[in-house]
Amino acid sequence: MSERPLNPDPDQEFVERSQNGDTRAFDELVRKYTPKLYGLVYNMTSNREDTADLLQDIFAKAYRSLKRFQGKSTFYTWIYSISVNMTLNFLKKRGRYTKLSLDDVDNGIQNDPDFIKLTSGGNPLKDVNIHELQKRLNEAMMKLSEDHRTVVTLYDIQGLQHADISKILGVSEGTVRSRLFYAHRQLQNYLEEFRK
Amino acid sequence: MSDFDDIQNLIRLKRHEQPSPDFVDDFVHAFQQRQRAELLNSSARGLLWERVTTYFDGLFAPKWAMAGAAAVAMLGTAIVLRPSQGGSTFANNNATQTPAGTYIAPISDEEVRQYLLSRHYQGGFGDERERRLVAHDQMAVSPVGFKLDVEY
């Protein structure tokens, strides 16, 4: 994260305008990154109200810190790092108490190849209610340690590459892979009943 | 296919948990309001700070600063150069302090008697009725009945 990115930052223009006090330019960045960061924070907290509040704090902090952003990493990596750190701090304060407050599952899941595959034939998921599945997945996620939950969220749910995750978390790619391995093994145990 | 593919496929289904479609618009609007409020607050703080600094700028104009500095300098000089009065505590302390190892001889009784019966003595120790002078082989004069407050 300390090296200047090889590819130009696609957000550079908006970042520079925001640094010069153009709040509309920062609004564009907020609009662009809200869905992505919402997914990150929501899957880390499993609580939509906490997610909305935390996301406000994240963008407010990013705006206040933007003057110090020197472009040594992409804005994307920078704001993801802020989001992960603030979410981890929030989870530490919240402690082990977790009240699930889940978003609705969109209708797209019915056409998702993964879902079709998992519910076809003699798969145990065939008769499982979608909401029950959602609840079990979230409970399993919340049983993971925060570090493991972070890499599962970034890699499995959000589809980031190992290299990007290592930059965001400030750890080596090997550490990312290792955390993923142990997280998947734990999830296997928690979700044994849903496996073929 | 690794052992974890099933788990990864299962976890990926969480992508379908989405906020309401108008969430982003509402969120951006709420953020704009918060951002503007913070900017207004920071502007108000900036205005207050400007007024405070302006007030103190006027208060500490160069002429007043110079006068204040001169007054402090004069006061300091007066304290340093103040003549020490006789018998001051500072002087007594110095007089009684002796360097380590200095020997001070004890005062003899004879010396004490010289001070008590000095040549300035004209009689009278509070009992005038019994005063009469008698010759004394050792002392020049000594009131009868007077007992020195010195043990021999």
Short mmCIF file of C-alpha atoms in Angstrom, two decimals:
data_model
loop_
_atom_site.label_atom_id
_atom_site.label_comp_id
_atom_site.label_asym_id
_atom_site.label_seq_id
_atom_site.Cartn_x
_atom_site.Cartn_y
_atom_site.Cartn_z
CA MET A 1 0.00 0.00 0.00
CA SER A 2 3.01 2.22 0.31
CA GLU A 3 3.83 2.03 -3.43
CA ARG A 4 2.22 4.16 -6.04
CA PRO A 5 -0.19 2.03 -8.07
CA LEU A 6 0.95 1.04 -11.56
CA ASN A 7 -2.45 1.70 -13.09
CA PRO A 8 -3.93 5.17 -12.81
CA ASP A 9 -6.56 5.52 -10.14
CA PRO A 10 -9.96 5.73 -11.87
CA ASP A 11 -11.18 7.88 -8.99
CA GLN A 12 -8.29 10.34 -9.17
CA GLU A 13 -10.26 13.20 -10.68
CA PHE A 14 -13.05 12.98 -8.11
CA VAL A 15 -10.52 12.60 -5.31
CA GLU A 16 -8.60 15.71 -6.37
CA ARG A 17 -11.77 17.75 -6.74
CA SER A 18 -12.90 16.56 -3.32
CA GLN A 19 -9.54 17.50 -1.83
CA ASN A 20 -10.08 20.99 -3.22
CA GLY A 21 -13.38 21.27 -1.38
CA ASP A 22 -15.82 20.11 -4.06
CA THR A 23 -18.43 18.30 -1.97
CA ARG A 24 -20.34 17.20 -5.08
CA ALA A 25 -17.31 15.27 -6.27
CA PHE A 26 -17.16 13.49 -2.94
CA ASP A 27 -20.87 12.75 -3.23
CA GLU A 28 -20.08 10.88 -6.44
CA LEU A 29 -17.51 8.80 -4.63
CA VAL A 30 -20.03 8.07 -1.87
CA ARG A 31 -22.60 7.02 -4.44
CA LYS A 32 -20.12 4.78 -6.20
CA TYR A 33 -18.76 3.03 -3.12
CA THR A 34 -21.87 2.79 -0.95
CA PRO A 35 -23.10 -0.55 -2.40
CA LYS A 36 -19.65 -2.16 -2.14
CA LEU A 37 -18.89 -0.93 1.35
CA TYR A 38 -22.42 -1.68 2.49
CA GLY A 39 -21.83 -5.31 1.50
CA LEU A 40 -18.55 -5.37 3.40
CA VAL A 41 -19.92 -3.89 6.62
CA TYR A 42 -23.24 -5.74 6.47
CA ASN A 43 -21.61 -9.15 6.06
CA MET A 44 -19.22 -8.35 8.91
CA THR A 45 -21.93 -7.21 11.32
CA SER A 46 -25.09 -9.05 10.15
CA ASN A 47 -27.05 -6.01 11.23
CA ARG A 48 -28.43 -3.53 8.71
CA GLU A 49 -29.04 -0.67 11.17
CA ASP A 50 -25.48 -0.88 12.46
CA THR A 51 -24.30 -1.04 8.86
CA ALA A 52 -26.07 2.16 7.86
CA ASP A 53 -24.76 4.06 10.91
CA LEU A 54 -21.24 2.76 10.52
CA LEU A 55 -21.20 3.56 6.83
CA GLN A 56 -22.07 7.19 7.61
CA ASP A 57 -19.15 7.34 10.03
CA ILE A 58 -16.84 5.72 7.48
CA PHE A 59 -17.59 8.27 4.75
CA ALA A 60 -17.43 11.14 7.24
CA LYS A 61 -14.01 9.99 8.40
CA ALA A 62 -12.87 9.49 4.82
CA TYR A 63 -13.94 13.03 3.94
CA ARG A 64 -12.10 14.49 6.93
CA SER A 65 -8.98 12.44 6.12
CA LEU A 66 -9.04 13.04 2.38
CA LYS A 67 -6.56 15.94 2.59
CA ARG A 68 -3.98 13.46 3.88
CA PHE A 69 -4.62 10.95 1.09
CA GLN A 70 -1.50 11.15 -1.08
CA GLY A 71 -2.42 8.66 -3.76
CA LYS A 72 0.14 6.04 -2.71
CA SER A 73 -2.63 3.50 -3.09
CA THR A 74 -5.85 3.65 -5.06
CA PHE A 75 -8.77 5.39 -3.43
CA TYR A 76 -10.56 2.06 -3.62
CA THR A 77 -7.92 0.34 -1.45
CA TRP A 78 -7.73 3.33 0.89
CA ILE A 79 -11.44 3.55 1.62
CA TYR A 80 -11.71 -0.21 1.96
CA SER A 81 -8.92 -0.11 4.57
CA ILE A 82 -10.75 2.59 6.50
CA SER A 83 -13.96 0.57 6.32
CA VAL A 84 -12.36 -2.66 7.53
CA ASN A 85 -10.56 -0.94 10.40
CA MET A 86 -13.64 0.97 11.56
CA THR A 87 -15.79 -2.14 11.32
CA LEU A 88 -13.31 -4.20 13.33
CA ASN A 89 -13.20 -1.45 15.98
CA PHE A 90 -16.99 -1.40 16.05
CA LEU A 91 -17.16 -5.17 16.48
CA LYS A 92 -14.68 -5.03 19.36
CA LYS A 93 -16.86 -2.47 21.13
CA ARG A 94 -20.02 -4.42 20.42
CA GLY A 95 -18.51 -7.54 21.93
CA ARG A 96 -20.03 -10.93 21.48
CA TYR A 97 -23.60 -9.68 21.66
CA THR A 98 -25.03 -10.04 18.17
CA LYS A 99 -28.55 -9.32 17.16
CA LEU A 100 -29.17 -10.35 13.58
CA SER A 101 -31.02 -7.77 11.52
CA LEU A 102 -30.93 -9.08 8.00
CA ASP A 103 -31.69 -7.61 4.63
CA ASP A 104 -34.16 -9.27 2.36
CA VAL A 105 -32.87 -11.87 -0.04
CA ASP A 106 -33.48 -10.63 -3.56
CA ASN A 107 -35.39 -12.68 -6.09
CA GLY A 108 -32.24 -13.18 -8.08
CA ILE A 109 -31.23 -16.01 -5.83
CA GLN A 110 -33.76 -18.28 -7.54
CA ASN A 111 -31.78 -17.95 -10.78
CA ASP A 112 -28.35 -18.08 -9.24
CA PRO A 113 -26.47 -21.10 -10.70
CA ASP A 114 -24.95 -21.81 -7.31
CA PHE A 115 -28.36 -21.90 -5.69
CA ILE A 116 -29.85 -24.04 -8.48
CA LYS A 117 -26.96 -26.44 -8.19
CA LEU A 118 -27.24 -26.63 -4.43
CA THR A 119 -30.99 -27.24 -4.52
CA SER A 120 -31.11 -29.71 -7.37
CA GLY A 121 -31.50 -33.46 -7.18
CA GLY A 122 -31.06 -35.02 -3.84
CA ASN A 123 -29.29 -32.08 -2.26
CA PRO A 124 -30.30 -31.46 1.35
CA LEU A 125 -30.87 -27.80 0.49
CA LYS A 126 -33.79 -28.73 -1.77
CA ASP A 127 -36.36 -28.43 0.93
CA VAL A 128 -34.73 -25.68 2.91
CA ASN A 129 -36.55 -22.41 3.27
CA ILE A 130 -34.48 -19.53 1.85
CA HIS A 131 -34.93 -17.45 4.99
CA GLU A 132 -33.83 -20.33 7.16
CA LEU A 133 -30.78 -20.77 4.96
CA GLN A 134 -30.00 -17.06 5.24
CA LYS A 135 -30.26 -17.22 9.01
CA ARG A 136 -27.97 -20.23 9.22
CA LEU A 137 -25.39 -18.69 6.91
CA ASN A 138 -25.29 -15.53 8.99
CA GLU A 139 -25.03 -17.45 12.24
CA ALA A 140 -22.15 -19.45 10.80
CA MET A 141 -20.42 -16.24 9.68
CA MET A 142 -20.80 -14.72 13.11
CA LYS A 143 -19.13 -17.76 14.69
CA LEU A 144 -15.96 -17.01 12.75
CA SER A 145 -13.29 -14.82 14.27
CA GLU A 146 -13.34 -11.26 12.98
CA ASP A 147 -10.16 -11.77 10.93
CA HIS A 148 -11.56 -14.89 9.30
CA ARG A 149 -14.92 -13.25 8.68
CA THR A 150 -13.17 -10.35 6.98
CA VAL A 151 -11.36 -12.50 4.43
CA VAL A 152 -14.44 -14.61 3.73
CA THR A 153 -16.47 -11.46 3.16
CA LEU A 154 -13.88 -9.88 0.90
CA TYR A 155 -13.00 -13.02 -1.07
CA ASP A 156 -16.07 -15.24 -1.18
CA ILE A 157 -18.88 -12.71 -1.04
CA GLN A 158 -17.36 -9.61 -2.62
CA GLY A 159 -15.06 -11.42 -5.04
CA LEU A 160 -11.86 -9.47 -4.38
CA GLN A 161 -8.50 -10.95 -5.37
CA HIS A 162 -5.97 -12.18 -2.82
CA ALA A 163 -3.57 -9.38 -3.79
CA ASP A 164 -6.17 -6.67 -3.21
CA ILE A 165 -7.19 -8.18 0.11
CA SER A 166 -3.57 -8.28 1.26
CA LYS A 167 -3.21 -4.57 0.41
CA ILE A 168 -6.41 -3.65 2.22
CA LEU A 169 -5.56 -5.62 5.33
CA GLY A 170 -1.84 -4.87 5.26
CA VAL A 171 -0.89 -8.55 5.47
CA SER A 172 0.83 -10.90 3.05
CA GLU A 173 -1.08 -12.88 0.43
CA GLY A 174 0.03 -16.02 2.24
CA THR A 175 -1.69 -14.81 5.37
CA VAL A 176 -4.85 -14.12 3.38
CA ARG A 177 -4.81 -17.64 1.93
CA SER A 178 -4.11 -19.16 5.31
CA ARG A 179 -7.00 -17.30 6.94
CA LEU A 180 -9.29 -18.36 4.12
CA PHE A 181 -8.31 -21.99 4.53
CA TYR A 182 -9.05 -22.06 8.25
CA ALA A 183 -12.24 -20.06 7.81
CA HIS A 184 -13.54 -22.47 5.17
CA ARG A 185 -12.72 -25.43 7.37
CA GLN A 186 -14.69 -23.93 10.24
CA LEU A 187 -17.62 -23.09 7.98
CA GLN A 188 -17.61 -26.68 6.75
CA ASN A 189 -18.19 -27.83 10.30
CA TYR A 190 -20.84 -25.22 11.05
CA LEU A 191 -22.77 -25.93 7.83
CA GLU A 192 -22.22 -29.67 7.62
CA GLU A 193 -25.91 -30.41 7.22
CA PHE A 194 -26.12 -28.39 4.00
CA ARG A 195 -23.27 -30.18 2.26
CA LYS A 196 -23.72 -33.00 -0.23
CA MET B 1 -13.03 -29.02 -7.26
CA SER B 2 -11.62 -28.51 -3.82
CA ASP B 3 -13.19 -29.66 -0.60
CA PHE B 4 -14.28 -26.13 0.09
CA ASP B 5 -16.13 -25.43 -3.17
CA ASP B 6 -19.50 -26.34 -1.71
CA ILE B 7 -18.93 -24.06 1.23
CA GLN B 8 -17.77 -21.22 -0.98
CA ASN B 9 -20.82 -21.60 -3.22
CA LEU B 10 -23.04 -21.61 -0.17
CA ILE B 11 -21.45 -18.52 1.34
CA ARG B 12 -21.62 -16.71 -1.99
CA LEU B 13 -25.39 -16.81 -1.77
CA LYS B 14 -25.10 -14.04 0.77
CA ARG B 15 -24.56 -11.69 -2.19
CA HIS B 16 -28.30 -11.80 -2.63
CA GLU B 17 -28.89 -10.12 0.71
CA GLN B 18 -29.44 -6.58 -0.46
CA PRO B 19 -30.82 -3.39 1.05
CA SER B 20 -33.92 -1.82 -0.44
CA PRO B 21 -33.47 -0.37 -3.95
CA ASP B 22 -33.70 3.24 -2.76
CA PHE B 23 -31.19 2.70 0.03
CA VAL B 24 -28.28 4.29 -1.84
CA ASP B 25 -30.23 7.46 -2.72
CA ASP B 26 -31.50 7.82 0.84
CA PHE B 27 -28.05 7.14 2.24
CA VAL B 28 -26.33 9.69 0.01
CA HIS B 29 -28.98 12.28 0.90
CA ALA B 30 -28.50 11.62 4.64
CA PHE B 31 -24.75 11.85 4.21
CA GLN B 32 -25.02 15.16 2.39
CA GLN B 33 -27.11 16.60 5.23
CA ARG B 34 -24.60 15.38 7.80
CA GLN B 35 -21.67 16.68 5.79
CA ARG B 36 -23.25 20.11 5.39
CA ALA B 37 -24.05 20.23 9.10
CA GLU B 38 -20.44 19.42 9.94
CA LEU B 39 -19.22 22.10 7.57
CA LEU B 40 -21.55 24.64 9.18
CA ASN B 41 -20.35 23.62 12.64
CA SER B 42 -16.74 23.94 11.59
CA SER B 43 -17.55 27.35 10.08
CA ALA B 44 -19.15 28.45 13.36
CA ARG B 45 -16.10 27.26 15.29
CA GLY B 46 -13.88 29.08 12.81
CA LEU B 47 -15.86 32.29 13.28
CA LEU B 48 -15.64 32.02 17.07
CA TRP B 49 -11.90 31.40 16.85
CA GLU B 50 -11.48 34.39 14.58
CA ARG B 51 -13.31 36.65 17.06
CA VAL B 52 -11.27 35.39 19.97
CA THR B 53 -7.98 35.93 18.18
CA THR B 54 -9.08 39.38 17.04
CA TYR B 55 -9.97 40.32 20.63
CA PHE B 56 -6.61 39.18 21.95
CA ASP B 57 -4.80 40.83 19.07
CA GLY B 58 -6.28 44.16 20.20
CA LEU B 59 -5.59 43.44 23.84
CA PHE B 60 -1.97 42.61 23.25
CA ALA B 61 -1.11 45.47 20.91
CA PRO B 62 2.65 46.13 20.64
CA LYS B 63 2.61 49.25 22.84
CA TRP B 64 0.87 47.38 25.66
CA ALA B 65 3.17 44.43 25.27
CA MET B 66 6.21 46.69 25.54
CA ALA B 67 4.82 48.45 28.63
CA GLY B 68 4.06 45.10 30.27
CA ALA B 69 7.51 43.74 29.52
CA ALA B 70 9.13 46.91 30.94
CA ALA B 71 7.07 46.68 34.12
CA VAL B 72 8.04 43.05 34.64
CA ALA B 73 11.70 43.86 34.04
CA MET B 74 11.63 46.73 36.56
CA LEU B 75 9.93 44.60 39.18
CA GLY B 76 12.47 41.84 38.70
CA THR B 77 15.37 44.28 38.99
CA ALA B 78 13.95 45.77 42.18
CA ILE B 79 13.63 42.35 43.78
CA VAL B 80 17.17 41.34 42.86
CA LEU B 81 18.81 44.59 43.95
CA ARG B 82 16.80 45.08 47.17
CA PRO B 83 19.28 45.85 50.03
CA SER B 84 19.31 43.18 52.71
CA GLN B 85 18.16 44.55 56.10
CA GLY B 86 20.28 43.84 59.24
CA GLY B 87 19.28 40.84 61.20
CA SER B 88 17.38 39.40 58.35
CA THR B 89 16.67 35.77 58.50
CA PHE B 90 18.85 35.25 55.49
CA ALA B 91 21.84 36.92 57.19
CA ASN B 92 21.36 35.07 60.48
CA ASN B 93 21.16 31.80 58.74
CA ASN B 94 24.42 32.51 57.01
CA ALA B 95 26.07 33.61 60.29
CA THR B 96 25.14 30.47 62.12
CA GLN B 97 26.07 28.22 59.30
CA THR B 98 29.62 27.01 59.53
CA PRO B 99 31.52 24.93 57.11
CA ALA B 100 31.70 21.28 57.97
CA GLY B 101 34.61 20.50 60.27
CA THR B 102 34.97 24.05 61.70
CA TYR B 103 35.51 23.94 65.48
CA ILE B 104 33.68 26.49 67.60
CA ALA B 105 35.04 26.83 71.17
CA PRO B 106 32.43 26.86 73.92
CA ILE B 107 31.94 30.20 75.76
CA SER B 108 33.40 30.12 79.25
CA ASP B 109 31.48 31.19 82.37
CA GLU B 110 33.87 34.08 82.89
CA GLU B 111 33.04 35.51 79.55
CA VAL B 112 29.37 35.24 80.30
CA ARG B 113 29.85 37.13 83.61
CA GLN B 114 31.63 39.98 81.82
CA TYR B 115 28.69 40.46 79.60
CA LEU B 116 26.22 40.34 82.44
CA LEU B 117 28.15 42.76 84.71
CA SER B 118 29.49 45.13 82.14
CA ARG B 119 31.00 48.53 82.87
CA HIS B 120 27.78 50.11 81.71
CA TYR B 121 25.96 48.70 84.70
CA GLN B 122 24.56 51.41 86.93
CA GLY B 123 22.66 49.30 89.33
CA GLY B 124 19.05 48.43 89.55
CA PHE B 125 17.67 45.05 88.85
CA GLY B 126 14.10 45.71 89.75
CA ASP B 127 14.59 45.80 93.53
CA GLU B 128 15.74 49.34 94.44
CA ARG B 129 14.96 49.18 98.16
CA GLU B 130 17.77 46.75 98.98
CA ARG B 131 20.30 48.33 96.71
CA ARG B 132 23.62 49.10 98.28
CA LEU B 133 27.02 48.79 96.96
CA VAL B 134 29.54 46.58 98.63
CA ALA B 135 33.17 46.05 97.90
CA HIS B 136 33.89 42.86 96.28
CA ASP B 137 37.27 41.35 95.79
CA GLN B 138 36.52 39.88 92.47
CA MET B 139 33.91 42.16 90.97
CA ALA B 140 33.86 45.91 90.83
CA VAL B 141 30.30 46.30 92.00
CA SER B 142 27.56 43.94 92.88
CA PRO B 143 24.14 44.62 94.29
CA VAL B 144 23.43 43.03 97.61
CA GLY B 145 21.01 40.27 97.44
CA PHE B 146 21.40 39.94 93.75
CA LYS B 147 22.03 36.50 92.61
CA LEU B 148 23.49 36.02 89.25
CA ASP B 149 21.58 33.82 87.01
CA VAL B 150 24.69 31.87 86.39
CA GLU B 151 25.76 28.79 88.19
CA TYR B 152 29.42 28.65 89.21
#
